[in-house]
mmCIF file of C-alpha atoms and ligand atoms in Angstrom:
data_model
loop_
_atom_site.group_PDB
_atom_site.id
_atom_site.type_symbol
_atom_site.label_atom_id
_atom_site.label_comp_id
_atom_site.label_asym_id
_atom_site.label_seq_id
_atom_site.Cartn_x
_atom_site.Cartn_y
_atom_site.Cartn_z
ATOM 1 C CA MET A 1 -2.953 163.089 117.947
ATOM 2 C CA GLN A 2 -3.167 159.841 115.775
ATOM 3 C CA GLU A 3 -5.811 158.624 117.895
ATOM 4 C CA GLN A 4 -7.941 161.871 117.475
ATOM 5 C CA LEU A 5 -7.362 161.544 113.730
ATOM 6 C CA PHE A 6 -8.351 157.761 113.879
ATOM 7 C CA GLN A 7 -11.478 158.603 115.708
ATOM 8 C CA LYS A 8 -12.350 161.435 113.169
ATOM 9 C CA LYS A 9 -12.223 158.832 110.471
ATOM 10 C CA ILE A 10 -14.517 156.409 112.376
ATOM 11 C CA ASP A 11 -17.011 159.094 113.096
ATOM 12 C CA ALA A 12 -16.938 160.187 109.422
ATOM 13 C CA GLU A 13 -17.975 156.529 108.534
ATOM 14 C CA GLN A 14 -14.524 156.129 106.841
ATOM 15 C CA LYS A 15 -13.337 152.343 106.554
ATOM 16 C CA ILE A 16 -10.232 151.570 108.276
ATOM 17 C CA GLU A 17 -7.948 149.411 106.063
ATOM 18 C CA PRO A 18 -4.932 147.162 106.899
ATOM 19 C CA LYS A 19 -2.156 149.517 106.281
ATOM 20 C CA ASP A 20 -3.961 152.532 108.145
ATOM 21 C CA TRP A 21 -2.712 153.447 111.561
ATOM 22 C CA MET A 22 -5.001 152.064 114.285
ATOM 23 C CA PRO A 23 -4.833 151.943 118.206
ATOM 24 C CA ASP A 24 -3.560 148.639 119.528
ATOM 25 C CA GLY A 25 -6.825 148.347 121.352
ATOM 26 C CA TYR A 26 -8.788 148.478 118.164
ATOM 27 C CA ARG A 27 -6.428 145.862 116.391
ATOM 28 C CA SER A 28 -6.638 143.436 119.331
ATOM 29 C CA HIS A 29 -10.457 143.905 119.656
ATOM 30 C CA LEU A 30 -11.020 142.942 116.153
ATOM 31 C CA ILE A 31 -8.410 140.035 116.153
ATOM 32 C CA ARG A 32 -10.508 138.860 119.055
ATOM 33 C CA GLN A 33 -13.914 139.210 117.505
ATOM 34 C CA ILE A 34 -13.052 138.225 113.844
ATOM 35 C CA SER A 35 -10.982 135.077 115.078
ATOM 36 C CA GLN A 36 -13.957 133.927 117.302
ATOM 37 C CA HIS A 37 -16.408 134.530 114.403
ATOM 38 C CA ALA A 38 -14.222 132.413 112.109
ATOM 39 C CA HIS A 39 -13.724 129.805 114.552
ATOM 40 C CA SER A 40 -17.616 129.722 115.055
ATOM 41 C CA GLU A 41 -18.106 129.118 111.391
ATOM 42 C CA ILE A 42 -15.839 126.115 111.383
ATOM 43 C CA ILE A 43 -16.815 124.564 114.657
ATOM 44 C CA GLY A 44 -20.535 125.200 113.499
ATOM 45 C CA MET A 45 -19.846 122.636 110.751
ATOM 46 C CA GLN A 46 -19.735 119.721 113.446
ATOM 47 C CA PRO A 47 -23.280 119.756 114.570
ATOM 48 C CA GLU A 48 -24.776 119.808 111.082
ATOM 49 C CA GLY A 49 -22.003 117.664 109.411
ATOM 50 C CA ASN A 50 -23.353 114.873 112.060
ATOM 51 C CA TRP A 51 -26.731 114.579 109.888
ATOM 52 C CA ILE A 52 -25.209 114.594 106.448
ATOM 53 C CA THR A 53 -25.147 110.772 106.142
ATOM 54 C CA ARG A 54 -28.592 110.586 107.865
ATOM 55 C CA ALA A 55 -30.315 113.148 105.805
ATOM 56 C CA PRO A 56 -33.892 111.705 104.934
ATOM 57 C CA SER A 57 -33.661 112.263 101.082
ATOM 58 C CA LEU A 58 -30.971 112.955 98.357
ATOM 59 C CA ARG A 59 -32.291 116.571 98.056
ATOM 60 C CA ALA A 60 -32.021 117.052 101.846
ATOM 61 C CA LYS A 61 -28.504 115.750 101.640
ATOM 62 C CA MET A 62 -27.434 117.868 98.937
ATOM 63 C CA ILE A 63 -28.956 121.059 100.640
ATOM 64 C CA LEU A 64 -27.100 120.226 103.968
ATOM 65 C CA LEU A 65 -23.864 119.378 102.118
ATOM 66 C CA ALA A 66 -24.154 122.805 100.357
ATOM 67 C CA LYS A 67 -24.834 124.683 103.516
ATOM 68 C CA VAL A 68 -21.935 123.026 105.637
ATOM 69 C CA GLN A 69 -19.496 123.749 102.711
ATOM 70 C CA ASP A 70 -20.714 127.231 102.705
ATOM 71 C CA GLU A 71 -19.707 127.619 106.467
ATOM 72 C CA ALA A 72 -16.214 126.520 105.646
ATOM 73 C CA GLY A 73 -15.980 129.304 103.057
ATOM 74 C CA HIS A 74 -17.282 131.813 105.655
ATOM 75 C CA GLY A 75 -14.469 130.747 108.127
ATOM 76 C CA LEU A 76 -11.969 131.010 105.163
ATOM 77 C CA TYR A 77 -13.316 134.740 104.625
ATOM 78 C CA LEU A 78 -13.043 135.700 108.187
ATOM 79 C CA TYR A 79 -9.660 134.023 108.946
ATOM 80 C CA SER A 80 -8.249 135.889 105.871
ATOM 81 C CA ALA A 81 -9.763 139.196 107.128
ATOM 82 C CA CYS A 82 -8.204 138.401 110.688
ATOM 83 C CA GLU A 83 -4.753 137.727 109.077
ATOM 84 C CA THR A 84 -4.763 141.484 107.678
ATOM 85 C CA LEU A 85 -4.431 142.498 111.307
ATOM 86 C CA GLY A 86 -1.110 140.975 111.583
ATOM 87 C CA ILE A 87 -1.681 137.464 113.224
ATOM 88 C CA SER A 88 -1.174 134.068 111.458
ATOM 89 C CA ARG A 89 -3.823 131.215 110.744
ATOM 90 C CA ASP A 90 -1.410 128.986 112.891
ATOM 91 C CA GLU A 91 -1.550 131.526 115.886
ATOM 92 C CA LEU A 92 -5.314 131.516 115.549
ATOM 93 C CA ASN A 93 -5.826 127.974 115.639
ATOM 94 C CA SER A 94 -3.345 127.389 118.380
ATOM 95 C CA GLN A 95 -5.265 130.027 120.505
ATOM 96 C CA LEU A 96 -8.390 128.039 120.020
ATOM 97 C CA HIS A 97 -6.870 124.617 120.665
ATOM 98 C CA GLN A 98 -5.484 126.021 123.868
ATOM 99 C CA GLY A 99 -8.659 127.369 125.069
ATOM 100 C CA LYS A 100 -7.443 131.127 124.738
ATOM 101 C CA ALA A 101 -10.060 131.814 122.146
ATOM 102 C CA LYS A 102 -13.752 131.157 121.985
ATOM 103 C CA TYR A 103 -16.308 130.181 119.488
ATOM 104 C CA SER A 104 -20.193 130.744 119.794
ATOM 105 C CA SER A 105 -21.872 129.094 122.595
ATOM 106 C CA ILE A 106 -24.543 127.791 120.268
ATOM 107 C CA PHE A 107 -22.314 124.920 118.630
ATOM 108 C CA ASN A 108 -21.866 123.250 122.191
ATOM 109 C CA TYR A 109 -25.343 121.750 122.062
ATOM 110 C CA PRO A 110 -26.036 118.282 120.545
ATOM 111 C CA THR A 111 -27.985 117.624 117.424
ATOM 112 C CA LEU A 112 -30.430 114.792 118.363
ATOM 113 C CA SER A 113 -32.693 114.879 115.497
ATOM 114 C CA TRP A 114 -33.292 115.804 111.810
ATOM 115 C CA ALA A 115 -35.458 118.606 112.972
ATOM 116 C CA ASP A 116 -32.355 120.065 114.683
ATOM 117 C CA MET A 117 -31.122 120.793 111.209
ATOM 118 C CA GLY A 118 -34.167 122.793 110.737
ATOM 119 C CA ALA A 119 -34.084 124.497 113.860
ATOM 120 C CA ILE A 120 -30.274 125.473 113.459
ATOM 121 C CA GLY A 121 -30.903 126.863 109.824
ATOM 122 C CA TRP A 122 -33.921 128.749 111.013
ATOM 123 C CA LEU A 123 -32.802 130.022 114.552
ATOM 124 C CA VAL A 124 -28.957 129.921 114.319
ATOM 125 C CA ASP A 125 -28.527 131.198 110.849
ATOM 126 C CA GLY A 126 -31.329 133.604 111.411
ATOM 127 C CA ALA A 127 -29.732 134.844 114.615
ATOM 128 C CA ALA A 128 -26.474 135.058 112.558
ATOM 129 C CA ILE A 129 -28.261 136.919 109.710
ATOM 130 C CA VAL A 130 -29.434 139.690 112.247
ATOM 131 C CA ASN A 131 -25.927 139.947 113.536
ATOM 132 C CA GLN A 132 -24.132 139.914 110.382
ATOM 133 C CA VAL A 133 -26.210 142.192 108.561
ATOM 134 C CA SER A 134 -25.490 144.763 111.121
ATOM 135 C CA LEU A 135 -21.796 143.961 110.907
ATOM 136 C CA GLN A 136 -21.615 144.738 107.285
ATOM 137 C CA LYS A 137 -21.325 148.365 108.347
ATOM 138 C CA THR A 138 -18.394 147.505 110.727
ATOM 139 C CA SER A 139 -15.678 150.057 110.600
ATOM 140 C CA TYR A 140 -12.751 147.773 109.647
ATOM 141 C CA GLY A 141 -12.952 147.238 105.621
ATOM 142 C CA PRO A 142 -11.773 143.598 105.310
ATOM 143 C CA TYR A 143 -14.564 142.500 107.935
ATOM 144 C CA SER A 144 -17.001 144.546 106.336
ATOM 145 C CA ARG A 145 -16.485 143.214 102.878
ATOM 146 C CA GLY A 146 -16.476 139.688 104.210
ATOM 147 C CA MET A 147 -19.673 140.280 105.832
ATOM 148 C CA VAL A 148 -21.328 141.482 102.602
ATOM 149 C CA LYS A 149 -20.187 138.263 100.790
ATOM 150 C CA ILE A 150 -21.336 136.071 103.782
ATOM 151 C CA CYS A 151 -24.702 137.554 104.321
ATOM 152 C CA LYS A 152 -25.612 136.654 100.557
ATOM 153 C CA GLU A 153 -25.439 133.104 101.534
ATOM 154 C CA GLU A 154 -26.761 133.329 104.862
ATOM 155 C CA SER A 155 -30.635 133.776 103.618
ATOM 156 C CA PHE A 156 -30.368 130.339 101.833
ATOM 157 C CA HIS A 157 -29.286 128.813 105.084
ATOM 158 C CA GLN A 158 -32.197 130.278 106.964
ATOM 159 C CA ARG A 159 -34.610 129.474 104.392
ATOM 160 C CA GLN A 160 -33.708 125.811 104.082
ATOM 161 C CA GLY A 161 -33.926 125.534 107.811
ATOM 162 C CA TYR A 162 -37.247 127.036 107.966
ATOM 163 C CA GLU A 163 -38.509 124.798 105.051
ATOM 164 C CA ILE A 164 -37.388 121.619 107.276
ATOM 165 C CA MET A 165 -39.291 123.086 110.121
ATOM 166 C CA SER A 166 -42.400 124.005 108.205
ATOM 167 C CA GLU A 167 -42.648 120.569 106.575
ATOM 168 C CA MET A 168 -42.392 118.724 109.704
ATOM 169 C CA ALA A 169 -44.617 121.007 111.679
ATOM 170 C CA ASN A 170 -47.182 120.141 109.044
ATOM 171 C CA GLY A 171 -46.318 116.419 108.799
ATOM 172 C CA THR A 172 -47.305 113.576 110.861
ATOM 173 C CA LYS A 173 -47.881 113.899 114.569
ATOM 174 C CA GLU A 174 -44.507 112.619 115.420
ATOM 175 C CA GLN A 175 -42.787 115.019 112.937
ATOM 176 C CA LYS A 176 -44.630 117.837 114.547
ATOM 177 C CA GLU A 177 -43.423 116.788 118.043
ATOM 178 C CA MET A 178 -39.885 116.365 116.778
ATOM 179 C CA ALA A 179 -39.964 119.929 115.228
ATOM 180 C CA GLN A 180 -41.575 121.365 118.619
ATOM 181 C CA ASP A 181 -38.902 119.510 120.742
ATOM 182 C CA ALA A 182 -36.066 120.934 118.447
ATOM 183 C CA LEU A 183 -37.667 124.538 118.998
ATOM 184 C CA ASN A 184 -37.832 123.778 122.720
ATOM 185 C CA ARG A 185 -34.063 122.967 122.873
ATOM 186 C CA PHE A 186 -32.576 125.497 120.588
ATOM 187 C CA TRP A 187 -34.618 128.742 121.242
ATOM 188 C CA TRP A 188 -32.927 129.847 124.336
ATOM 189 C CA PRO A 189 -29.437 128.850 123.213
ATOM 190 C CA SER A 190 -30.184 130.986 119.857
ATOM 191 C CA ILE A 191 -30.987 134.222 121.839
ATOM 192 C CA MET A 192 -28.044 133.581 123.978
ATOM 193 C CA MET A 193 -25.790 133.868 120.616
ATOM 194 C CA PHE A 194 -26.249 137.728 120.955
ATOM 195 C CA GLY A 195 -24.056 137.876 124.083
ATOM 196 C CA PRO A 196 -24.621 139.197 127.585
ATOM 197 C CA HIS A 197 -26.984 142.184 128.139
ATOM 198 C CA ASP A 198 -25.471 145.494 127.180
ATOM 199 C CA SER A 199 -24.915 146.304 130.849
ATOM 200 C CA ASP A 200 -23.083 143.135 131.358
ATOM 201 C CA SER A 201 -20.915 143.392 128.030
ATOM 202 C CA PRO A 202 -17.361 144.647 128.696
ATOM 203 C CA ARG A 203 -16.735 144.896 125.052
ATOM 204 C CA THR A 204 -19.797 146.819 123.796
ATOM 205 C CA GLY A 205 -18.421 150.329 124.936
ATOM 206 C CA ASN A 206 -15.325 150.243 122.597
ATOM 207 C CA ALA A 207 -17.145 148.149 119.960
ATOM 208 C CA MET A 208 -19.658 151.210 119.787
ATOM 209 C CA LYS A 209 -17.086 153.886 119.991
ATOM 210 C CA TRP A 210 -14.945 152.214 117.133
ATOM 211 C CA LYS A 211 -18.228 151.346 115.350
ATOM 212 C CA ILE A 212 -17.073 147.734 115.086
ATOM 213 C CA LYS A 213 -20.590 147.025 116.323
ATOM 214 C CA ARG A 214 -23.333 149.158 114.915
ATOM 215 C CA LYS A 215 -26.016 147.857 117.166
ATOM 216 C CA THR A 216 -25.692 146.426 120.723
ATOM 217 C CA ASN A 217 -26.251 142.922 121.849
ATOM 218 C CA ASP A 218 -29.734 143.571 123.295
ATOM 219 C CA GLU A 219 -30.849 145.600 120.068
ATOM 220 C CA LEU A 220 -29.925 142.612 117.909
ATOM 221 C CA ARG A 221 -31.537 140.084 120.270
ATOM 222 C CA GLN A 222 -34.840 142.082 120.197
ATOM 223 C CA ASP A 223 -34.697 142.504 116.482
ATOM 224 C CA PHE A 224 -34.297 138.473 116.148
ATOM 225 C CA ILE A 225 -37.107 137.647 118.613
ATOM 226 C CA ASP A 226 -39.649 140.083 116.976
ATOM 227 C CA LYS A 227 -38.801 138.759 113.605
ATOM 228 C CA THR A 228 -39.063 135.054 114.489
ATOM 229 C CA VAL A 229 -42.211 134.764 116.817
ATOM 230 C CA ALA A 230 -44.449 135.312 113.740
ATOM 231 C CA GLN A 231 -42.545 132.871 111.739
ATOM 232 C CA ALA A 232 -42.992 130.055 114.642
ATOM 233 C CA GLU A 233 -46.897 130.993 114.762
ATOM 234 C CA LEU A 234 -47.178 130.677 111.053
ATOM 235 C CA ILE A 235 -46.102 126.947 111.162
ATOM 236 C CA GLY A 236 -48.086 126.214 114.205
ATOM 237 C CA LEU A 237 -44.996 125.898 116.659
ATOM 238 C CA LYS A 238 -44.911 127.511 120.026
ATOM 239 C CA ILE A 239 -41.825 129.322 121.419
ATOM 240 C CA PRO A 240 -40.962 127.933 124.694
ATOM 241 C CA ASP A 241 -41.261 131.079 126.794
ATOM 242 C CA PRO A 242 -44.405 131.609 128.952
ATOM 243 C CA ASP A 243 -43.424 135.318 129.532
ATOM 244 C CA LEU A 244 -43.378 136.163 125.724
ATOM 245 C CA LYS A 245 -46.008 138.758 125.216
ATOM 246 C CA TRP A 246 -46.328 141.530 122.432
ATOM 247 C CA ASN A 247 -45.712 145.015 124.091
ATOM 248 C CA GLU A 248 -47.882 147.507 122.181
ATOM 249 C CA GLU A 249 -46.143 150.470 123.695
ATOM 250 C CA ARG A 250 -42.544 149.175 122.699
ATOM 251 C CA SER A 251 -43.961 147.538 119.494
ATOM 252 C CA SER A 252 -41.711 144.688 120.442
ATOM 253 C CA TYR A 253 -41.997 141.289 122.228
ATOM 254 C CA ASP A 254 -41.229 141.253 126.090
ATOM 255 C CA PHE A 255 -39.489 137.923 126.921
ATOM 256 C CA GLY A 256 -38.464 135.912 129.865
ATOM 257 C CA GLU A 257 -35.155 135.998 131.599
ATOM 258 C CA ILE A 258 -32.236 134.229 130.097
ATOM 259 C CA ASN A 259 -30.467 131.639 132.034
ATOM 260 C CA TRP A 260 -27.098 133.342 132.418
ATOM 261 C CA ASP A 261 -25.491 130.580 134.589
ATOM 262 C CA GLU A 262 -26.178 128.350 131.639
ATOM 263 C CA PHE A 263 -24.897 130.882 129.004
ATOM 264 C CA TRP A 264 -21.437 131.462 131.191
ATOM 265 C CA GLY A 265 -21.220 127.794 131.709
ATOM 266 C CA VAL A 266 -21.349 127.045 128.138
ATOM 267 C CA VAL A 267 -19.078 130.074 127.224
ATOM 268 C CA ASN A 268 -16.510 128.973 129.781
ATOM 269 C CA GLY A 269 -16.152 125.426 128.263
ATOM 270 C CA ASN A 270 -18.751 123.456 130.411
ATOM 271 C CA GLY A 271 -21.474 123.079 127.805
ATOM 272 C CA PRO A 272 -22.901 119.470 126.521
ATOM 273 C CA CYS A 273 -20.387 119.363 123.737
ATOM 274 C CA ASN A 274 -17.432 121.642 124.337
ATOM 275 C CA GLU A 275 -15.014 118.990 124.848
ATOM 276 C CA GLN A 276 -16.183 116.765 121.839
ATOM 277 C CA ARG A 277 -16.189 119.842 119.514
ATOM 278 C CA LEU A 278 -12.659 121.193 120.258
ATOM 279 C CA ASN A 279 -11.187 117.518 120.276
ATOM 280 C CA HIS A 280 -12.649 116.914 117.018
ATOM 281 C CA HIS A 281 -11.140 120.246 115.664
ATOM 282 C CA ILE A 282 -7.795 119.266 117.211
ATOM 283 C CA LYS A 283 -7.704 116.076 115.485
ATOM 284 C CA ALA A 284 -8.840 117.228 112.277
ATOM 285 C CA HIS A 285 -6.151 119.822 112.375
ATOM 286 C CA GLU A 286 -3.624 117.113 113.127
ATOM 287 C CA ASP A 287 -4.756 114.739 110.575
ATOM 288 C CA GLY A 288 -4.639 117.575 108.019
ATOM 289 C CA GLU A 289 -0.853 118.463 108.790
ATOM 290 C CA TRP A 290 0.442 116.509 105.749
ATOM 291 C CA VAL A 291 -2.089 118.401 103.562
ATOM 292 C CA ARG A 292 -0.666 121.851 104.677
ATOM 293 C CA LYS A 293 2.792 120.623 104.329
ATOM 294 C CA ALA A 294 2.498 119.355 100.734
ATOM 295 C CA ALA A 295 0.618 122.591 99.653
ATOM 296 C CA LYS A 296 3.228 124.654 101.141
ATOM 297 C CA ALA A 297 5.938 122.553 99.494
ATOM 298 C CA TYR A 298 4.162 122.719 96.293
ATOM 299 C CA ALA A 299 3.922 126.693 96.498
ATOM 300 C CA GLU A 300 7.525 127.002 97.377
ATOM 301 C CA LYS A 301 8.425 124.911 94.461
ATOM 302 C CA GLN A 302 6.239 126.902 92.166
ATOM 303 C CA ASN A 303 7.902 130.196 93.418
ATOM 304 C CA SER A 304 11.617 128.770 93.311
HETATM 305 N N1 3HC B 401 -20.619 132.448 122.544
HETATM 306 C C1 3HC B 401 -19.438 132.499 122.993
HETATM 307 N N2 3HC B 401 -18.888 133.652 123.624
HETATM 308 C C2 3HC B 401 -19.548 134.817 123.612
HETATM 309 C C3 3HC B 401 -20.787 134.732 123.301
HETATM 310 C C4 3HC B 401 -21.406 133.544 122.689
HETATM 311 N N3 3HC B 401 -22.733 133.534 122.199
HETATM 312 N N4 3HC B 401 -21.299 136.092 123.472
HETATM 313 C C5 3HC B 401 -20.376 136.749 124.125
HETATM 314 N N5 3HC B 401 -19.404 136.115 124.226
HETATM 315 C C6 3HC B 401 -17.881 136.363 124.875
HETATM 316 C C7 3HC B 401 -17.322 137.455 123.975
HETATM 317 O O1 3HC B 401 -16.488 136.886 122.949
HETATM 318 C C8 3HC B 401 -16.486 138.148 125.044
HETATM 319 O O2 3HC B 401 -15.443 137.354 125.375
HETATM 320 P P1 3HC B 401 -14.036 137.857 125.201
HETATM 321 O O3 3HC B 401 -14.036 139.364 125.782
HETATM 322 O O4 3HC B 401 -13.050 136.898 125.799
HETATM 323 O O5 3HC B 401 -13.867 138.023 123.730
HETATM 324 C C9 3HC B 401 -17.297 137.922 126.340
HETATM 325 O O6 3HC B 401 -18.299 137.063 126.205
HETATM 326 C C10 3HC B 401 -18.324 139.375 126.697
HETATM 327 O O7 3HC B 401 -19.204 139.479 125.676
HETATM 328 P P2 3HC B 401 -19.303 140.920 124.944
HETATM 329 O O8 3HC B 401 -20.684 141.081 124.641
HETATM 330 O O9 3HC B 401 -18.805 142.011 125.824
HETATM 331 O O10 3HC B 401 -18.394 140.737 123.613
HETATM 332 P P3 3HC B 401 -18.677 141.265 122.193
HETATM 333 O O11 3HC B 401 -18.878 142.732 122.277
HETATM 334 O O12 3HC B 401 -17.631 140.687 121.561
HETATM 335 O O13 3HC B 401 -20.043 140.660 121.630
HETATM 336 C C11 3HC B 401 -20.702 138.911 120.116
HETATM 337 C C12 3HC B 401 -20.358 139.103 121.517
HETATM 338 C C13 3HC B 401 -22.104 139.507 119.973
HETATM 339 C C14 3HC B 401 -20.698 137.531 119.777
HETATM 340 C C15 3HC B 401 -19.670 139.645 119.114
HETATM 341 O O14 3HC B 401 -18.513 139.146 119.340
HETATM 342 C C16 3HC B 401 -19.955 139.396 117.589
HETATM 343 O O15 3HC B 401 -20.874 140.085 117.051
HETATM 344 N N6 3HC B 401 -19.162 138.546 116.986
HETATM 345 C C17 3HC B 401 -19.376 138.286 115.722
HETATM 346 C C18 3HC B 401 -20.484 137.389 115.296
HETATM 347 C C19 3HC B 401 -20.251 136.016 115.758
HETATM 348 O O16 3HC B 401 -19.127 135.633 116.187
HETATM 349 N N7 3HC B 401 -21.331 135.076 115.718
HETATM 350 C C20 3HC B 401 -21.064 133.873 116.181
HETATM 351 C C21 3HC B 401 -21.932 132.918 115.320
HETATM 352 S S1 3HC B 401 -21.381 132.736 113.733
HETATM 353 C C22 3HC B 401 -22.539 131.775 112.957
HETATM 354 O O17 3HC B 401 -23.380 131.620 113.588
HETATM 355 C C23 3HC B 401 -22.469 131.621 111.665
HETATM 356 C C24 3HC B 401 -23.738 130.909 110.944
HETATM 357 O O18 3HC B 401 -23.335 130.676 109.660
HETATM 358 C C25 3HC B 401 -24.035 129.423 111.610
#
């Protein structure tokens, strides 16, 4: 009976709030997705953080600093939304450290040149915008409201990345080559961010039934590709997919087959930077133990 009432609320587009009854499956699905989303925001600070001290100008450094700081805030919103489902931050971090929880595959690739900062902002945040704008309508209240807040900042992230790519693509021959090289290395990993094909996506069924997802992996991937191809052409860069072709009938781009062996290899921990990213997170967490202890002691003293 409760299950039916719950589904009726979902079907009537009512938000589910922390104190509402919800099926265990809905709760665990959300904990899984929101925690991995939060982990992605925090781990995603590493590849970009790598270039803060190497930024080519003070302006570039300030913009990148602001963006990386935003990602920490996005992680905070999402961990807080996840905690409303009855799991602690410590438990979430321990699941990540033990390899029981994932984070987005895209952050397991190295950032080899300044142009990668452009490719990440333009493509990774561009892909995240497509995914997150859709998630603003997710059925779980705290997640949906967190998405609304996060989306307001994402467009700045995408624009600053595209500005870097545009300047370099219109710069010297070497700069244009760097921009094209970054696009070549980040294009396919960016479209892998949307997950497996719907037919291979074990979670999509429930995600759509419970309106956790409002669009499927393939629908969002297609939206992203259709939006991004023209942006590449506008700045004279070439998308590294020989099968990319406008399909008049579908009013969308046809594109080549994704390398799913690479995708699952990275998702399962065997990407170029998985070990480095996780070890860095574990070390930072351990180094920060004293800060958490001091903050907790201060709060307890205040409340005593
Ligand atoms: N990287 C890592 N794992 C992935 C993945 C990816 N790109 N795509 C799918 N997976 C995992 C899923 O988590 C799931 O694993 P699990 O069952 O152990 O949790 C498994 O592969 C099967 O995939 P499904 O499609 O069945 O899983 P979902 O229905 O959860 O769809 C998703 C995957 C589209 C990533 C969905 O979880 C989602 O929309 N998550 C929220 C958005 C998110 O996490 N974005 C990550 C980037 S955040 C970011 O870029 C921030 C920006 O500011 C930089």
